[in-house]
XYZ file of C-alpha atoms in Angstrom:
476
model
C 9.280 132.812 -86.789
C 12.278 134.633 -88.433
C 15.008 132.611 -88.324
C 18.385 132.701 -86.109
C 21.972 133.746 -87.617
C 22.767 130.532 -86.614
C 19.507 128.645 -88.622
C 20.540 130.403 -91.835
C 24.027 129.047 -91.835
C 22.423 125.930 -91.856
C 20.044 126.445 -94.640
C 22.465 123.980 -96.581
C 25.868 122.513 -95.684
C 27.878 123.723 -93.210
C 31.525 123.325 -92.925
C 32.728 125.156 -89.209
C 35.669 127.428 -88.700
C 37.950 126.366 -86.421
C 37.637 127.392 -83.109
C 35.560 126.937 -79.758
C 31.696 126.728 -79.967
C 29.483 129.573 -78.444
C 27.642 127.902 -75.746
C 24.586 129.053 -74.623
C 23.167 125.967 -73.570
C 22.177 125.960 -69.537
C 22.748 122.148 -68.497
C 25.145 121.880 -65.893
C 27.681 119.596 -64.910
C 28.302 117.056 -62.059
C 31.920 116.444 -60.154
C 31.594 113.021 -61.830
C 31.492 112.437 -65.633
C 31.201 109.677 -67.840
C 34.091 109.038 -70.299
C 33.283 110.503 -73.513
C 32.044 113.925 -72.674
C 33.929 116.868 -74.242
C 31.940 119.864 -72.872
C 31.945 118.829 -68.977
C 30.913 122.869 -68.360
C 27.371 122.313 -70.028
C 26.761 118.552 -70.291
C 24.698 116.879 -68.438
C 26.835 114.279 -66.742
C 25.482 112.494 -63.695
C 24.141 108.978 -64.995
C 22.276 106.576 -62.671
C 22.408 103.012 -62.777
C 21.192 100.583 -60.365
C 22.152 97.688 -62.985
C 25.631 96.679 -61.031
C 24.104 93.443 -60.024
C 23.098 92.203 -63.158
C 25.336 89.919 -65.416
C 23.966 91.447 -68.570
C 26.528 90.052 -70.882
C 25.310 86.045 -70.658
C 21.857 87.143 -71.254
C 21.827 86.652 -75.401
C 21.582 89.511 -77.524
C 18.940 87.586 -79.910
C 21.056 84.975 -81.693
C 22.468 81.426 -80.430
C 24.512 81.187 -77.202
C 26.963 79.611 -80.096
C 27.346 83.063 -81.917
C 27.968 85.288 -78.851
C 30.752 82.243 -77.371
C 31.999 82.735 -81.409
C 32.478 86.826 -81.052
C 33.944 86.539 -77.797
C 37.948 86.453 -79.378
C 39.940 83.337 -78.085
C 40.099 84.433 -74.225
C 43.379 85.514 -74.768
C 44.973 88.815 -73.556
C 47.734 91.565 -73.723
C 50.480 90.897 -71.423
C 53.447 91.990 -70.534
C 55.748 89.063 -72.906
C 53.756 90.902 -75.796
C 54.154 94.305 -77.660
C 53.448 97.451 -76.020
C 50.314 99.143 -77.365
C 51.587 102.094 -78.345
C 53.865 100.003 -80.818
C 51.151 99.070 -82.688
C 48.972 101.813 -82.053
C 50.440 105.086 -81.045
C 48.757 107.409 -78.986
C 48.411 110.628 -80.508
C 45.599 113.305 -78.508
C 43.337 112.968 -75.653
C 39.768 113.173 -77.080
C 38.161 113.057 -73.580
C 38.847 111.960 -69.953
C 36.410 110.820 -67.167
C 36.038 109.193 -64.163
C 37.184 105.835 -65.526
C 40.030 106.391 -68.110
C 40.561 108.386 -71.254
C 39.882 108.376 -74.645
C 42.779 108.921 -76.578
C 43.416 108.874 -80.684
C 45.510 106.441 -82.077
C 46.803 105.534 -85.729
C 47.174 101.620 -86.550
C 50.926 101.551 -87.298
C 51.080 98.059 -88.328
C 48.913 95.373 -90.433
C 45.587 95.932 -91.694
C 44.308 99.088 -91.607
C 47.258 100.721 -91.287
C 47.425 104.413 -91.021
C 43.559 104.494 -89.946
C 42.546 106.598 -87.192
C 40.768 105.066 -84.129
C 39.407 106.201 -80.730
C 40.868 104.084 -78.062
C 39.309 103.916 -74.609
C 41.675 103.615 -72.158
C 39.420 101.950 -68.768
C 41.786 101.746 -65.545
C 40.712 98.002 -63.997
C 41.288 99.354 -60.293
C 38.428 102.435 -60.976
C 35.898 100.147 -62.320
C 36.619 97.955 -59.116
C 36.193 101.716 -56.881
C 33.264 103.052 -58.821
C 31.257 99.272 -59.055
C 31.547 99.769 -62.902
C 32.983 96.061 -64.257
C 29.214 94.954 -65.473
C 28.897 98.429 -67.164
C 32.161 97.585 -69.263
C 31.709 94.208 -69.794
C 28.162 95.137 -71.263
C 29.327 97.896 -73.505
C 31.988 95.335 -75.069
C 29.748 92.443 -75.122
C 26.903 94.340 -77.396
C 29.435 96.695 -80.061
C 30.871 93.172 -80.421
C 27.589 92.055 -81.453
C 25.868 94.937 -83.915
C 27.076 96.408 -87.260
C 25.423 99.471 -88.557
C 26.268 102.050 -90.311
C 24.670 104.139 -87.336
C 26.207 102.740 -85.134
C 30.027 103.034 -83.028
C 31.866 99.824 -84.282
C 34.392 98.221 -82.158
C 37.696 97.193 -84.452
C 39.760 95.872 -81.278
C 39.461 94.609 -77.513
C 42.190 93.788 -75.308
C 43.780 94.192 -71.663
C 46.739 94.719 -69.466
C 46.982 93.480 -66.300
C 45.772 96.871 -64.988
C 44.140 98.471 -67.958
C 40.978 97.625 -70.668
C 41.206 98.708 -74.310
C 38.652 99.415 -76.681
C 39.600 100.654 -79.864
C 36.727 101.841 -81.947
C 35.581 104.046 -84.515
C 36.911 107.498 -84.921
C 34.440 110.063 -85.207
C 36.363 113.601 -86.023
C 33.149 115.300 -86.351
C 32.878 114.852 -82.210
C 29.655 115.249 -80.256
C 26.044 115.860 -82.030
C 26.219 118.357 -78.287
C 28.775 120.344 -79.607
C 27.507 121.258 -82.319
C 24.247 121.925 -81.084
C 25.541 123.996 -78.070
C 26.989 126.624 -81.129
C 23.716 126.757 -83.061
C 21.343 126.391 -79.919
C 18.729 124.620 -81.581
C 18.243 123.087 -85.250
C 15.936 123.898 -87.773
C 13.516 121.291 -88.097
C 14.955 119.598 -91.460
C 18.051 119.024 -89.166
C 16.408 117.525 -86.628
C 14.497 116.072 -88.836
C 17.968 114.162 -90.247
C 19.890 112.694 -87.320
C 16.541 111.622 -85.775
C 16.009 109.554 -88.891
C 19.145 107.767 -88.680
C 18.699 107.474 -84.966
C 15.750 106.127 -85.369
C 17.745 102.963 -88.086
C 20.075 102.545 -85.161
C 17.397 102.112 -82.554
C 15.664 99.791 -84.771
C 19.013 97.480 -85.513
C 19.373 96.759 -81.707
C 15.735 96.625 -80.804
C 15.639 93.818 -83.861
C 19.002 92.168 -81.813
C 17.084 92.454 -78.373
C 18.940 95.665 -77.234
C 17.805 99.039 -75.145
C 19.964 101.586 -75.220
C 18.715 103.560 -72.506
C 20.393 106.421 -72.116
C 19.860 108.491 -75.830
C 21.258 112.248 -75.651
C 23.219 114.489 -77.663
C 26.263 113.563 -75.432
C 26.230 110.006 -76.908
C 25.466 110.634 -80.179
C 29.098 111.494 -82.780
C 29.072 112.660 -85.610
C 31.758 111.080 -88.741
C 33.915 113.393 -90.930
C 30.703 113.305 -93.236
C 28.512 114.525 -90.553
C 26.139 110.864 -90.356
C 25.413 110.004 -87.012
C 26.898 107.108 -84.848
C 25.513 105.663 -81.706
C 28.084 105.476 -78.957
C 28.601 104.152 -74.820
C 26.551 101.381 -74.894
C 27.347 101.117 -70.966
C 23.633 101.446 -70.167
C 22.360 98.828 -72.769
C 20.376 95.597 -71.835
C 20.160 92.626 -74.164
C 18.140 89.637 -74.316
C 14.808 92.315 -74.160
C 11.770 90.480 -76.070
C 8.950 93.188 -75.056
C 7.563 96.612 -76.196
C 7.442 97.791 -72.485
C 8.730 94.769 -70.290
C 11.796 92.984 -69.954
C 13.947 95.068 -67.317
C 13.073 96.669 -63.969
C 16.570 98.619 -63.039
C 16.042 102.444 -62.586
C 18.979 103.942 -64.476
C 19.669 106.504 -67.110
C 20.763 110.038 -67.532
C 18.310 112.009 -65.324
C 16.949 114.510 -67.667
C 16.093 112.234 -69.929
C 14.665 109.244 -67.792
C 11.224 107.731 -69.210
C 8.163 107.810 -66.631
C 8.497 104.175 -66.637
C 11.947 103.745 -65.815
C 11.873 106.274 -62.917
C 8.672 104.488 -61.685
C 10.602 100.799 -61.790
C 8.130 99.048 -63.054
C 9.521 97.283 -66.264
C 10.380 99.085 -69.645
C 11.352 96.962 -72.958
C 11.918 98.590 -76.262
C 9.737 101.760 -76.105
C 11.931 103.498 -73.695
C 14.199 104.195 -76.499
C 11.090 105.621 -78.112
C 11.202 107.849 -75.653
C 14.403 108.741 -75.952
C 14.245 110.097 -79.747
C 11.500 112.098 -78.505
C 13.391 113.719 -75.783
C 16.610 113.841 -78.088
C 14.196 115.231 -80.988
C 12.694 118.033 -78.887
C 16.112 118.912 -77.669
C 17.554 119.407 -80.902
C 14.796 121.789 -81.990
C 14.491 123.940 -78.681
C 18.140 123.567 -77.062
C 17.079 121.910 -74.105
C 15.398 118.510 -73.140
C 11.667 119.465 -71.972
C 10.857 119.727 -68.325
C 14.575 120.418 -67.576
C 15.402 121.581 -64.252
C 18.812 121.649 -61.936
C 16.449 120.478 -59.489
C 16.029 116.524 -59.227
C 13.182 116.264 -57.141
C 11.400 118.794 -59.441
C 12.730 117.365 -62.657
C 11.227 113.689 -61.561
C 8.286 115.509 -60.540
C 8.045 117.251 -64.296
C 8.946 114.296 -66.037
C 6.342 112.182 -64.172
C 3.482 114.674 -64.607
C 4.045 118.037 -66.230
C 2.560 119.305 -69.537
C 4.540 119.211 -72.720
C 5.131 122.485 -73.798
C 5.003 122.578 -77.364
C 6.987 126.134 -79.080
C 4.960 127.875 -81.089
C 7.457 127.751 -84.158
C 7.172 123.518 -84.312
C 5.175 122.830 -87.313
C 2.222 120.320 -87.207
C 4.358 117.187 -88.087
C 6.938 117.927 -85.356
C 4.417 118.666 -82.458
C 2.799 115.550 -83.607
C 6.051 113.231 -83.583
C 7.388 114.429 -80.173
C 4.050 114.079 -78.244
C 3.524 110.908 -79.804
C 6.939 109.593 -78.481
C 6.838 111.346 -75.186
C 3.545 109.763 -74.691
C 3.653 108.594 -70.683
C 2.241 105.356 -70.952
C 4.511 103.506 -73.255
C 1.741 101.077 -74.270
C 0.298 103.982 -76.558
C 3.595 105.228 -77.191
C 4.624 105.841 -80.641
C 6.525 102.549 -81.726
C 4.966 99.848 -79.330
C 4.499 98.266 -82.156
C 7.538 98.452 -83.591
C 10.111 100.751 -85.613
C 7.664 100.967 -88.572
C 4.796 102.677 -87.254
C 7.558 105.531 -86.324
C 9.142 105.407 -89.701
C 5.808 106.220 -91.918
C 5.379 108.909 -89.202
C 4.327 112.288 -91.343
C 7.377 113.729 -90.050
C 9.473 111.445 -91.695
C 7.306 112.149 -95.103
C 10.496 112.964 -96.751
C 12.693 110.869 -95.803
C 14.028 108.094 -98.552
C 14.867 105.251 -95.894
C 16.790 103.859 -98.231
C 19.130 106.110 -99.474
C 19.653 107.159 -95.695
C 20.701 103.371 -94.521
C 23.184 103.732 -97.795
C 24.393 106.934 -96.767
C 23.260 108.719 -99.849
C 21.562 111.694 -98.303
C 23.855 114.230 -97.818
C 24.175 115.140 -93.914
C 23.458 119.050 -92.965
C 26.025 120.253 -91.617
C 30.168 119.052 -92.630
C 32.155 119.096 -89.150
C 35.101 117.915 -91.281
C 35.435 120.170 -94.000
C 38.937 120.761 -95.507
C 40.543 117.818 -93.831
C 39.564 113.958 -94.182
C 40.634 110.759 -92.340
C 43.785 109.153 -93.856
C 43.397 106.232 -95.866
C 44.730 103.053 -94.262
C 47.347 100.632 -96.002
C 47.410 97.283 -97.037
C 49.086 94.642 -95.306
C 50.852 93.572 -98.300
C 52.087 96.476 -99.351
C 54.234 96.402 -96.203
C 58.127 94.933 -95.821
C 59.827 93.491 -93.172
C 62.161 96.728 -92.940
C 62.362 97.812 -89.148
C 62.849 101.114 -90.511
C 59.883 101.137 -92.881
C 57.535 100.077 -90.175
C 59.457 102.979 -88.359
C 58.474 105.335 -90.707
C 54.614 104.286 -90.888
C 54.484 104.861 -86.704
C 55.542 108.559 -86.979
C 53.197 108.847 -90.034
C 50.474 110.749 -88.404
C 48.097 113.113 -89.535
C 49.849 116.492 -90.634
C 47.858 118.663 -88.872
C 46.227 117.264 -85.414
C 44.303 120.393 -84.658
C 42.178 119.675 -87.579
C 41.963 116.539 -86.973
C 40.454 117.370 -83.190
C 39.174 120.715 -84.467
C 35.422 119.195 -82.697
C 37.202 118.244 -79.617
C 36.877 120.315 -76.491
C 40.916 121.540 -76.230
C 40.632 121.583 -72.701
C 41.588 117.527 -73.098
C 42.863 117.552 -76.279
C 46.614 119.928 -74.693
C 46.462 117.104 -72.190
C 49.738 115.161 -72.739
C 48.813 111.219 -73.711
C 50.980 109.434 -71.552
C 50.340 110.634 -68.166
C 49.706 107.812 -65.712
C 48.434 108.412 -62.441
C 48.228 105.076 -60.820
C 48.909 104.965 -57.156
C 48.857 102.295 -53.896
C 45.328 102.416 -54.333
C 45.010 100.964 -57.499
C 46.887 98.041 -56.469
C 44.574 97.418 -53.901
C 41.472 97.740 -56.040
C 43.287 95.454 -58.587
C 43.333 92.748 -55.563
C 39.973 92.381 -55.735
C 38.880 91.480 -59.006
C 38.613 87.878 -59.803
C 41.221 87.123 -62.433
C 38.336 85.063 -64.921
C 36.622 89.029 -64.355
C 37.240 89.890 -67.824
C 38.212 86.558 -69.636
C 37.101 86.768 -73.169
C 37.524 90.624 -73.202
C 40.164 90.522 -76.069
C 38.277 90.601 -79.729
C 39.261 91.416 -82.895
C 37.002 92.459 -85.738
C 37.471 89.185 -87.959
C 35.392 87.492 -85.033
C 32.385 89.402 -85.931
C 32.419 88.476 -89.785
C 32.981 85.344 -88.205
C 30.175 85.078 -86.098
C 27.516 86.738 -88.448
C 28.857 83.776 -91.245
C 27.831 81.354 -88.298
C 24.771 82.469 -87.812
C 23.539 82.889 -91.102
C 24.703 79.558 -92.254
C 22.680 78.142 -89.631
C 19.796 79.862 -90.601
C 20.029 79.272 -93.986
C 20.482 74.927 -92.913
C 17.435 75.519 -90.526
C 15.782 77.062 -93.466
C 16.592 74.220 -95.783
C 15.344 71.526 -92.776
C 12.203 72.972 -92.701
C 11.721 72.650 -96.545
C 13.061 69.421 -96.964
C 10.707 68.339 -93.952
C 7.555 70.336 -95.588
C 8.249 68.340 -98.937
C 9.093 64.590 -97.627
C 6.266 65.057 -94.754
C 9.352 63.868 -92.201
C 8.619 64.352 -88.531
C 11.758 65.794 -86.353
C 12.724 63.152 -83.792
C-alpha cells in the first residue's frame, strides 16, 4: 500500500511545526473527562470504575508492608503556617483541566532541582468527595510512589492543603502519544512497532511489582522532549495482583478498550494489560481501537464477540502480534506466561531490549525539536539573597509556547490562578474524614529510601539463607 503524506514524514525523525494537529480521528467525547486529556473534542473520555469500594492502597504492591509504610513521607502536610506553593513552585500554564482539578506547569524555584519543569496536578478535595473519587487518588499516589522506570510517569512531590491535593510529577513537553497520532492518523508499523516496545518494559516493571494498569490508551500514554514514552494516571491500577488472569473482579476501564474478561466480571490479573498493548497496538497502526462504535451496547457486544478485522496493509508479524494479544480467553493470551513470551514475539525481531531500557534507540518522531527542558540548579550554588531567590522564581522558560507547543491551547490561554470554589465545596469538605489522606505528602528521597530498605533486606535474607545452607542451622 502506497504510503500516506503523513507516513513519509515519518520515514525518519520528525520534529513538528508549531501549530494545531489535523484531526481526523472519529472518537468522541463525553460531558465528563478525566484530568489529563488535551483533545476533549476526539478523546475518548468516559472511564468506568466500579473500584470505589476497594482500599487498594493497603493491599502491597509486591514488597514488605515495611517498604510501602517507608515511601509513605512522614504523614505530614501543607498548611496554612507554611509557604504558599506557588513560592516554591510557580505556576506557569494550564496543561489540562477535568472534572477533578487541573494540571498546571510549574518550575522548582527553590532547592534541588531548581529551575526544572514539572506537571503539577492540582485535585480539589471537595470533587473527589462529589464524584466518589478519594480511592482513585489515593491509588494513583500510592503506586508512582512505588515504581521507577524509565517508562514510566515519576512522581518528584506529594502534598495537600486543607482543600486541595498536589502531585507534582514528571513533565512531559512532548504531550499525548493521541496527539500526535490524531495528526498522522495512523503509524507506520516501525512506529508502532517502537512505543509498543517500551510499553511493553513498562507493563512488565509493574506486572513484576504486582500492578494492572487497566486502562492502556493513547490518552495515557506522554511522550518526553526526546519522544520515549511514559506511562501516566495510574487511577485505575490494582496492586497486590499475583495471577496471569485472576486477582480482581471490578468492571472498570475506558470502554473502548475494556478486555472480554473485565466486562464479563469474572476476575482478570496481569493479562488484561496484554490486552491492552494489543488494542493500543492496533490503534496506532489503523487510527482507531478495533470494534469501535459510539454505541455502548454494540461496542460490548463487538468486543465480546466480533471478528478481528485485520487491514490488508499489516504485515505477517503485526497481524500475528495483535491477534495474539487480543486473544478472548486470556488463558491463551499472548503473555500468560509472562512478559517474555511477548518480548521474543517476531514482531519485536528487531528490537535491542537493551539499548531501548537505556534509552539508546533513537525515538521516531522529536515533539521537542528546537527547544529543550531547562537544566535545574544545584542547591549549593544558591545564597541566602531574598533577591537572588527572587530572580530564580521569575526565571522561566523564554518562550512558553514552545514549551506547550503539544498542548491543546484551548487550556493552555486558560489563566493559572482561577479558583472556583463555592458553598458547595465546603460542604463536600465536611465529609471527609480528616486521617482521609494522612500520609499523602512524599518527597522523592523516600523512594531511594525505600528501594535501599528493601534491597538491604534482601541482600541479609540472602546472606541467612547461605549462612544456614553452609552451618546446616535450622530457623527457630
Amino acid at each position: 500500500m502506497t504510503p500516506t503524506t503523513q507516513q513519509q514524514q515519518l520515514q525518519h525523525h520528525l520534529a513538528y511545526p508549531p501549530g494545531q494537529p489535523t484531526t481526523t480521528t472519529t472518537k468522541t467525547a463525553t460531558p465528563d473527562p478525566p484530568i489529563q486529556q488535551q483533545q476533549q473534542q476526539t478523546q475518548t473520555q468516559h472511564v468506568i470504575n466500579d473500584d470505589d469500594d476497594e482500599v487498594e492502597w493497603d493491599t502491597g504492591i509486591g514488597v514488605s508492608d515495611a517498604d510501602i509504610v517507608a515511601s509513605d513521607g512522614d504523614g505530614t502536610d501543607l498548611d496554612d503556617t507554611r509557604p504558599n506553593v506557588q513560592q516554591f513552585l510557580p505556576l506557569l500554564r494550564v496543561l489540562g483541566k477535568g472534572s477533578f482539578g487541573k494540571v498546571v506547569l510549574v518550575q522548582k524555584s527553590v532547592g534541588r532541582e531548581q529551575g526544572v519543569l514539572f506537571a503539577m496536578k492540582i485535585l480539589k478535595k471537595s470533587h473527589l468527595v462529589r464524584r466518589r473519587q478519594i480511592e482513585r487518588t489515593r491509588t494513583e499516589r500510592k503506586v508512582l510512589s512505588a515504581v521507577n522506570h524509565p517508562f514510566i510517569m515519576k512522581l518528584h512531590y506529594a502534598f495537600q492543603s486543607p482543600d486541595k491535593l498536589y502531585l507534582v510529577l514528571d513533565y512531559c513537553p512532548g504531550g499525548e502519544l493521541f496527539f500526535h497520532l490524531s495528526r498522522f492518523r495512523r503509524f507506520p508499523e516501525r512506529v508502532a512497532r517502537f512505543y509498543a516496545a517500551e510499553l511493553l518494559l513498562a507493563l512488565g516493571h509493574l506486572h513484576k511489582r504486582g500492578i494492572i494498569y487497566r486502562d492502556l490508551k493513547p490518552e495515557n500514554v506522554l511522550l518526553d522532549a526526546d519522544g520515549h514514552v511514559k506511562l501516566g494516571d495510574f487511577g485505575l491500577a490494582k496492586a497486590g495482583i499475583r495471577h496471569a488472569y485472576e486477582g480482581a473482579t471490578s468492571m472498570c476501564g475506558t470502554p473502548e478498550y475494556m478486555a472480554p474478561e473485565v466486562l464479563a466480571q469474572q476476575g482478570h490479573g496481569f493479562c488484561v494489560d496484554y490486552w491492552g498493548l494489543g488494542m493500543l497496538t492496533y490503534e496506532m497502526m489503523t487510527g482507531l481501537p478495533p470494534w469501535y462504535t459510539t454505541d455502548r451496547a454494540k461496542l460490548f457486544r463487538r468486543l465480546r464477540s466480533a471478528p478481528l478485522d485485520i487491514p490488508p496493509y499489516f504485515s505477517a508479524q503485526s497481524a500475528s502480534f495483535t491477534s495474539a494479544l487480543l486473544e478472548r480467553n486470556p488463558r491463551r493470551r499472548l503473555g500468560v506466561t509472562g512478559i517474555r513470551a511477548a518480548m521474543e514475539n517476531d514482531f519485536f525481531k528487531s528490537i535491542s531490549w537493551r539499548a531501548l531500557y537505556g534509552r539508546r534507540v533513537e525515538a521516531p518522531i522529536r515533539p521537542c525539536e528546537g527547544w529543550s527542558p531547562p537544566a535545574g540548579g544545584d542547591e549549593n550554588e544558591q545564597t541566602s539573597s531574598s533577591q537572588q531567590q527572587s530572580s530564580q522564581v521569575n526565571n522561566v522558560p523564554t518562550d512558553l509556547d514552545a514549551a506547550t507547543a503539544n498542548f491543546d491551547n484551548q487550556f493552555t490561554r486558560m489563566p493559572v490562578e482561577t479558583d472556583d470554589k463555592g458553598n458547595d465545596d465546603n460542604e463536600d469538605l465536611e465529609e471527609l474524614h480528616e486521617d482521609t489522606f494522612v500520609g499523602f505528602t512524599f518527597d522523592d528521597d523516600d523512594r531511594d529510601a525505600a528501594e535501599a530498605a528493601h534491597q538491604q533486606k534482601q541482600q541479609n535474607s540472602r546472606q541467612r539463607t547461605q549462612h544456614i545452607a553452609r552451618e546446616g542451622h535450622h530457623i527457630d
